Coordinates of C-alpha atoms and ligand atoms in Angstrom, one line a residue:
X75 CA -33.4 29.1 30.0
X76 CA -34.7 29.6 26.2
X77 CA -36.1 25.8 25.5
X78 CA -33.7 23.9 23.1
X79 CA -35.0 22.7 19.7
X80 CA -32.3 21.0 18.8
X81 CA -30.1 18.4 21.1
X82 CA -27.7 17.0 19.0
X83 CA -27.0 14.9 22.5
X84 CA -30.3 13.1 22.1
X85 CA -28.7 10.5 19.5
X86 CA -25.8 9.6 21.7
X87 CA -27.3 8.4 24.4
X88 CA -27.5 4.8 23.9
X89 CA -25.5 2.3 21.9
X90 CA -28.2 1.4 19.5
X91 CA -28.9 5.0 19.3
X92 CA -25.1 5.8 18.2
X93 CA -25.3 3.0 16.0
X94 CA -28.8 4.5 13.9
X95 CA -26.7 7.7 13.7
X96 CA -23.3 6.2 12.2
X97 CA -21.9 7.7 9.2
X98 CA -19.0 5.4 8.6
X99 CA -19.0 1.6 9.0
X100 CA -16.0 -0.5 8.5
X101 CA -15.8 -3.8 6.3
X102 CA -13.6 -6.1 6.6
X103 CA -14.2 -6.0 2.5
X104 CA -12.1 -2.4 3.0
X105 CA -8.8 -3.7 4.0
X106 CA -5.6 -5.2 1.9
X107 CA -3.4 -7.3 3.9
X108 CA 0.5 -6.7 2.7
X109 CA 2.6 -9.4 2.6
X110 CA 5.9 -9.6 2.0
X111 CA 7.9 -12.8 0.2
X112 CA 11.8 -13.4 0.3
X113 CA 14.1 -16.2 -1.7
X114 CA 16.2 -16.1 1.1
X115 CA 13.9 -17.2 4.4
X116 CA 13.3 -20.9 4.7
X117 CA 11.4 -20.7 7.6
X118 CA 9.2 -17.0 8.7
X119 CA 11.1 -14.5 9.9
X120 CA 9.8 -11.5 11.8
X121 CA 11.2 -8.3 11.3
X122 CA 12.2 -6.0 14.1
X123 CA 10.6 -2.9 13.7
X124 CA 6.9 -4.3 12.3
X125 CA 6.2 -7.0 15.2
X126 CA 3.3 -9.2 14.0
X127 CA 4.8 -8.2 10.0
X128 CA 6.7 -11.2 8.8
X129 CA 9.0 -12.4 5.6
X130 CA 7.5 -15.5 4.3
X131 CA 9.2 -18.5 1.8
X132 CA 7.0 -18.7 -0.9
X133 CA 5.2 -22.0 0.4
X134 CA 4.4 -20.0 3.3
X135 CA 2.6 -16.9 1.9
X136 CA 0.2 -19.0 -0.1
X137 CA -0.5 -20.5 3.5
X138 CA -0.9 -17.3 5.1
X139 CA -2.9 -16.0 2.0
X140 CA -5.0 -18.7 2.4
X141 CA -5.5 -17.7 6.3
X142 CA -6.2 -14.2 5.1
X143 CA -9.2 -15.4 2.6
X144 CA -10.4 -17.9 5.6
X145 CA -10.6 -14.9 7.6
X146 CA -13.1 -12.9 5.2
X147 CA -10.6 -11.2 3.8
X148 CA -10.6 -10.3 -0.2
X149 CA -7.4 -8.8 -1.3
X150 CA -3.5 -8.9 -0.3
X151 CA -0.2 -6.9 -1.5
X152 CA 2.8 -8.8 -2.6
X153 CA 6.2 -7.1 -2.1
X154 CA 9.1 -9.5 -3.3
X155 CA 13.0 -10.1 -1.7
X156 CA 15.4 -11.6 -4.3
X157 CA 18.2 -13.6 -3.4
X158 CA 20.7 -11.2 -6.1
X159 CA 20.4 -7.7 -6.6
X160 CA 21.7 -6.0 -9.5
X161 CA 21.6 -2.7 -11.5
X162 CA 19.2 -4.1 -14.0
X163 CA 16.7 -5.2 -11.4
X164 CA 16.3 -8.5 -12.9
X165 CA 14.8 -10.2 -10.2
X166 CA 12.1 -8.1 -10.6
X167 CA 10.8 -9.5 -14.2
X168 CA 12.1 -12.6 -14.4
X169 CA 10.1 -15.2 -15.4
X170 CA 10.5 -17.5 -12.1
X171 CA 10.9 -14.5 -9.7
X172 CA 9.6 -14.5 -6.5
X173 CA 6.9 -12.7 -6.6
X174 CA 6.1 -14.9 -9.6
X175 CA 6.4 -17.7 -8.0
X176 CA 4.1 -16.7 -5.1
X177 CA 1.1 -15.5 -7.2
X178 CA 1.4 -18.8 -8.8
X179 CA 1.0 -20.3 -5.7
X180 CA -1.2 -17.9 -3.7
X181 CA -3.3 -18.2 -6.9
X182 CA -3.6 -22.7 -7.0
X183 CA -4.6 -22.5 -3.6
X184 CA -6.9 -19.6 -3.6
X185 CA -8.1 -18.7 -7.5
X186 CA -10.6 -16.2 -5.8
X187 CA -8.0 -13.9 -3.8
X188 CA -7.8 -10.4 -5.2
X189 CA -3.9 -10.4 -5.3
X190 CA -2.2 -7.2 -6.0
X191 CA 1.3 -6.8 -6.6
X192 CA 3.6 -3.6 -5.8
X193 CA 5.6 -2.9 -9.2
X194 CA 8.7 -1.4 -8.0
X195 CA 12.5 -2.0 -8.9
X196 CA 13.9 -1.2 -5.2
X197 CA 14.3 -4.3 -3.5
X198 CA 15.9 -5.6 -6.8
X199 CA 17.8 -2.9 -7.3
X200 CA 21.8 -3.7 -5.9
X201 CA 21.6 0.4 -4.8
X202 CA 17.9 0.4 -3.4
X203 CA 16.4 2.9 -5.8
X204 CA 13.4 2.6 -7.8
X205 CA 15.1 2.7 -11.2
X206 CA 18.0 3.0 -13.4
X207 CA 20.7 5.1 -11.8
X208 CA 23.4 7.6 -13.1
X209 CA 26.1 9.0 -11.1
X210 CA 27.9 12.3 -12.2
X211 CA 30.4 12.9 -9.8
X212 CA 28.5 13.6 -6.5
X213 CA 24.9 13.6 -8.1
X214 CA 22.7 10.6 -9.2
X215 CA 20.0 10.7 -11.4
X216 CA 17.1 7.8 -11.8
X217 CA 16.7 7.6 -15.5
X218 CA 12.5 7.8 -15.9
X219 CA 12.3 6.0 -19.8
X220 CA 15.0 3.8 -18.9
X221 CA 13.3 2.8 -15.7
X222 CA 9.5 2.7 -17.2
X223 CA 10.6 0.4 -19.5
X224 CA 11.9 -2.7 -16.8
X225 CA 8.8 -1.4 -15.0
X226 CA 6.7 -2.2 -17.7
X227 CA 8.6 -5.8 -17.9
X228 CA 8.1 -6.1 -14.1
X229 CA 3.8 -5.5 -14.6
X230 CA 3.7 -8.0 -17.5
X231 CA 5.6 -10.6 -15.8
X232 CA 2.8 -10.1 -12.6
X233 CA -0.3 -10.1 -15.0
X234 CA 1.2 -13.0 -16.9
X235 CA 1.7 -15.1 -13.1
X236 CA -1.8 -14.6 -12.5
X237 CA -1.5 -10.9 -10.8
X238 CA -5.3 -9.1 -11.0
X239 CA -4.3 -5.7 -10.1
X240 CA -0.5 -4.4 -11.0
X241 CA 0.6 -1.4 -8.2
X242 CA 3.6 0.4 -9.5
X243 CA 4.8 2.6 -6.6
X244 CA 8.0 3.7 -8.5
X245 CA 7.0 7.7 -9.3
X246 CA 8.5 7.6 -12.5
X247 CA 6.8 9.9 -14.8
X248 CA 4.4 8.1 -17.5
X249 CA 4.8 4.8 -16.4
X250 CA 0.9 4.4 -16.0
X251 CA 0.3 5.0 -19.7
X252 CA 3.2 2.7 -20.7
X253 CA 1.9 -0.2 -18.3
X254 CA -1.6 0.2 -19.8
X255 CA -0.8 0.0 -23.3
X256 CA 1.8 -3.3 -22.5
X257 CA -1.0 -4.6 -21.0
X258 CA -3.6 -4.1 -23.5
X259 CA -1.1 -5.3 -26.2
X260 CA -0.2 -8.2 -24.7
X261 CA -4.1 -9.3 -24.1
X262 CA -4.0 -8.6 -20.4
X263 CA -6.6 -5.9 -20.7
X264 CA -9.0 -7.3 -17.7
X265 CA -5.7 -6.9 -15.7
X266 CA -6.5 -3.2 -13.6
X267 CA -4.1 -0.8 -12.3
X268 CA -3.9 0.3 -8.7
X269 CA -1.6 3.6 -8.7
X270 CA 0.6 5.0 -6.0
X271 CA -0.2 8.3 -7.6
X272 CA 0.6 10.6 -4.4
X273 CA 3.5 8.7 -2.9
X274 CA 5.0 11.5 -0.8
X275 CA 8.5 10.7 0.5
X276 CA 7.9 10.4 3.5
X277 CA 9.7 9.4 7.1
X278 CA 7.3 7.2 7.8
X279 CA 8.6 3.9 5.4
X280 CA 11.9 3.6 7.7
X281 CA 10.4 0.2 9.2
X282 CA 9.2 -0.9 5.8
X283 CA 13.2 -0.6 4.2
X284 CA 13.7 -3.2 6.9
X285 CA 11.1 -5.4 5.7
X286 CA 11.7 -5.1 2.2
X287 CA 15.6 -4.7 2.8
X288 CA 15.4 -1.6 0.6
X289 CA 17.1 1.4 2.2
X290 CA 19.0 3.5 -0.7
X291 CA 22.5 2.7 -0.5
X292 CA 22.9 6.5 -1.3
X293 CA 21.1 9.7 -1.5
X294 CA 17.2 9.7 -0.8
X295 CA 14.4 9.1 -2.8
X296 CA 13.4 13.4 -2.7
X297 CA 14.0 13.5 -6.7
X298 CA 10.9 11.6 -7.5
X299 CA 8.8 11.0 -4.8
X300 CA 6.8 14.3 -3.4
X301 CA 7.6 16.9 -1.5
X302 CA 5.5 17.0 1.6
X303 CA 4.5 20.6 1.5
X304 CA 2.7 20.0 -1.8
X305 CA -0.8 19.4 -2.5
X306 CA -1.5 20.9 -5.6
X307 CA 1.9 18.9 -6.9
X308 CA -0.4 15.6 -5.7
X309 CA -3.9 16.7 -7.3
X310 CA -1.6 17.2 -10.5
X311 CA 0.1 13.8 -10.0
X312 CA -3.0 12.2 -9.7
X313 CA -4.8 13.6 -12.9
X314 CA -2.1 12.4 -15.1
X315 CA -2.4 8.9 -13.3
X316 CA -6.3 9.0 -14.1
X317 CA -5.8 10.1 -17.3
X318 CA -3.1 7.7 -18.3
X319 CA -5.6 4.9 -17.5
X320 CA -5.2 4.1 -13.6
X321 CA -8.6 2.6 -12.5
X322 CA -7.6 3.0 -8.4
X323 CA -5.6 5.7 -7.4
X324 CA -4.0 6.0 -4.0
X325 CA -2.6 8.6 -1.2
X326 CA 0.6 7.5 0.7
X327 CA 1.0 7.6 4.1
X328 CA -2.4 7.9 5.4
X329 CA -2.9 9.9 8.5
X330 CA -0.4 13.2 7.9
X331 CA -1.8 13.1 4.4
X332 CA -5.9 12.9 5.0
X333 CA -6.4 16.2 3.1
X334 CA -4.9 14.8 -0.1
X335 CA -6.6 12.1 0.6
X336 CA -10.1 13.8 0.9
X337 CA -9.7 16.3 -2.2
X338 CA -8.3 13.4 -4.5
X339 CA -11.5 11.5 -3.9
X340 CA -14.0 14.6 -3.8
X341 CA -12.2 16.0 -7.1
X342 CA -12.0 12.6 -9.2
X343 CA -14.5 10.3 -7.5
X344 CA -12.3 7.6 -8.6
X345 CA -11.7 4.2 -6.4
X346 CA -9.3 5.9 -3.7
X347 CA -7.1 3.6 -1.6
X348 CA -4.9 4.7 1.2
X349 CA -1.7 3.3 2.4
X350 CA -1.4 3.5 6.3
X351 CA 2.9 2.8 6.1
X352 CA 4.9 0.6 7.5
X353 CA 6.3 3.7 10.3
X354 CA 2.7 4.4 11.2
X355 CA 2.0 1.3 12.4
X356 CA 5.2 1.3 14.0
X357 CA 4.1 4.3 15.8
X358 CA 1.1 2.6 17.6
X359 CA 2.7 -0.9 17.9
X360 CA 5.5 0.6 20.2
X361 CA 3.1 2.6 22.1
X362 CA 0.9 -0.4 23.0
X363 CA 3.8 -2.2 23.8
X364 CA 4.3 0.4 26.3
X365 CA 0.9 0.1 27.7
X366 CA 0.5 3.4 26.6
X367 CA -2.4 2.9 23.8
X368 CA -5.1 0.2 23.6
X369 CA -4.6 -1.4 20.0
X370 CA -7.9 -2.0 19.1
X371 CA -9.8 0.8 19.7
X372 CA -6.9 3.1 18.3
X373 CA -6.6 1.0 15.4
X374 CA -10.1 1.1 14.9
X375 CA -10.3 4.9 15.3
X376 CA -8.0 5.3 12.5
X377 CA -9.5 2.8 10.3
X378 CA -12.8 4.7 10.6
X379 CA -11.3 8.1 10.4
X380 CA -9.3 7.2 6.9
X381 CA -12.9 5.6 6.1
X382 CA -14.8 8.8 6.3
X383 CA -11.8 10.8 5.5
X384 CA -12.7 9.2 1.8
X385 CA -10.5 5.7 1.5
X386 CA -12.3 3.0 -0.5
X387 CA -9.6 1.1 0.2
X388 CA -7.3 1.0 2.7
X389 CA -3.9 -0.9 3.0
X390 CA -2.7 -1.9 6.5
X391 CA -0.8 -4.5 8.3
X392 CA -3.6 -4.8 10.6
X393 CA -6.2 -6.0 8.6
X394 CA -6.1 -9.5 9.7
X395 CA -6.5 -8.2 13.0
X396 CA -9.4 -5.8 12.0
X397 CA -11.2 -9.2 10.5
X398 CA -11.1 -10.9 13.3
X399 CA -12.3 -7.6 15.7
X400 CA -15.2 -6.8 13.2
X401 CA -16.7 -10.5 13.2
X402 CA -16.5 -10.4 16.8
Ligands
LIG175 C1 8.4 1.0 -2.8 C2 7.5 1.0 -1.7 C3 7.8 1.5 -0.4 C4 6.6 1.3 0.4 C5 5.7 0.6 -0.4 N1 6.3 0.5 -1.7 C6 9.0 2.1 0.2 C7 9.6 3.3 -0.3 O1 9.0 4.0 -1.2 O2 10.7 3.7 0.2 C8 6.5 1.7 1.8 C9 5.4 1.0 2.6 C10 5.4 1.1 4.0 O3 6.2 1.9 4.6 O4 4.7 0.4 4.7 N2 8.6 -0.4 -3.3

């Protein structure tokens, strides 16, 4: 047999070996921890389809906030419950909201944590849209100037609780640029903006509507999120988001979506995060309930894979998890 030159085995054969050779190394400086804050629980309550996911009172997610920073982690995700829904969403700007309340809490006990909040009507919303609806007969329209407008309310009202980076995850057209220049304006320019600028609607948030007790009470989202089958639509999405002033952008779900995920970061080299949803983890909970996965090292496979597939940042409800199995 012709003598081989080149063995790519030869730097897999031992541990230490594998570990020269490593392209991708996680952090547990990657990973945003969600966390999810209701007026209406006293006491934590766990929700069904997210084991180990939890709604907190607001005393409690400064606690577990806290936990998160003890355990090396930097930055979380607030997603607010309000006791009243309405058709203005004003639970979602008012000035002793939840998710106000929360950030002022998370940030007395914990000045340091990066603390993010998702800027979305939804939960607030009495009909579990992201914005201002119109019904014509059978059809309803989300009204995008009407609902940019409470969503710039919603992203002052964070930056002014003590918010460091506002996430509107709405879809509403323009809504970067009108958040920005509200910002700016109102002297909150060190405040950044983390966009959901390819938020494909997707399957995959079923468990998360649970959480966030936000299912539509009718139609679907399809008329402003994406279409699935679209990746041009997304690298188009995206541009306006970067050019409307978004410093992070991010890709939503994560693992049916890595090819977005990789051209948005190869084509605008801009801070990329990555949201691994609510149904994904669902997906690999149930199947290590069943015996028929082993959580960590699938969990860390994915971690990795979004890693190298070009995520800078990557939210996931298993980051608290993934600190504790990195230190180790
Ligand atoms: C909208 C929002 C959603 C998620 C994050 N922000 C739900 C939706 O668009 O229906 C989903 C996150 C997940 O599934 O984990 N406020």
């Amino acid at each position: 047999m012709r003598k081989l030159v080149h063995r790519p085995r030869r730097l897999r054969r031992s541990p230490a070996l594998r570990n020269l050779a490593r392209e991708t190394h996680l952090s547990v400086h990657d990973f945003v921890l969600p966390l999810f804050v209701s007026e209406k629980v006293q006491q934590r309550r766990l929700i069904a389809s997210m084991p180990g996911v939890f709604q907190l009172s607001a005393k409690e997610v400064a606690d577990d906030a806290r936990a998160a920073r003890d355990l090396g982690l930097q930055a979380i995700l607030l997603f607010g419950i309000p006791e009243q829904k309405d058709e203005q969403a004003s639970g979602a700007y008012a000035e002793d909201g939840i998710v106000q309340k929360a950030l002022r809490a998370i940030k007395s006990k914990c000045p340091e944590l990066v603390t993010i909040t998702d800027v979305c009507l939804c939960e607030y919303m009495s009909h579990g849209h992201c914005g201002v609806t119109r019904i014509d007969g059978d059809h309803f329209h989300v009204l995008n100037d009407e609902t940019v407008e409470l969503l710039v309310k919603t992203a002052l009202s964070h930056a002014a609780a003590g918010a460091d980076i506002v996430a509107p995850s709405d879809m509403m057209d323009g809504r970067v640029g009108a958040i920005r220049e509200a910002l700016d304006e109102r002297g909150f320019d060190q405040t950044s903006i983390m966009s959901y600028a390819a938020k494909f609607a997707s399957a995959f948030y079923g468990p998360f509507r649970e959480a966030a007790e936000s299912p539509p009470q009718f139609g679907d989202r399809r008329s402003y999120q994406m279409d699935f089958a679209n990746a041009n639509e997304a690298l188009r999405e995206v541009a306006l988001d970067v050019d409307e002033g978004a410093d992070i952008v991010m890709v939503k779900p994560a693992l049916p979506y890595m090819d977005i995920l990789w051209r948005v970061r190869e084509r605008f080299r801009k801070p990329t995060a990555v949201y691994h949803v609510s149904g994904e983890y669902a997906m690999v909970k149930s199947a290590v309930e069943k015996g028929f996965l082993n959580e960590r090292d699938a969990v860390i496979e994915i971690m990795t894979a979004l890693k190298r597939a070009g995520a800078d940042i990557i939210v996931t409800y298993w980051a608290r998890e993934l600190a504790r199995w990195l230190r180790e």
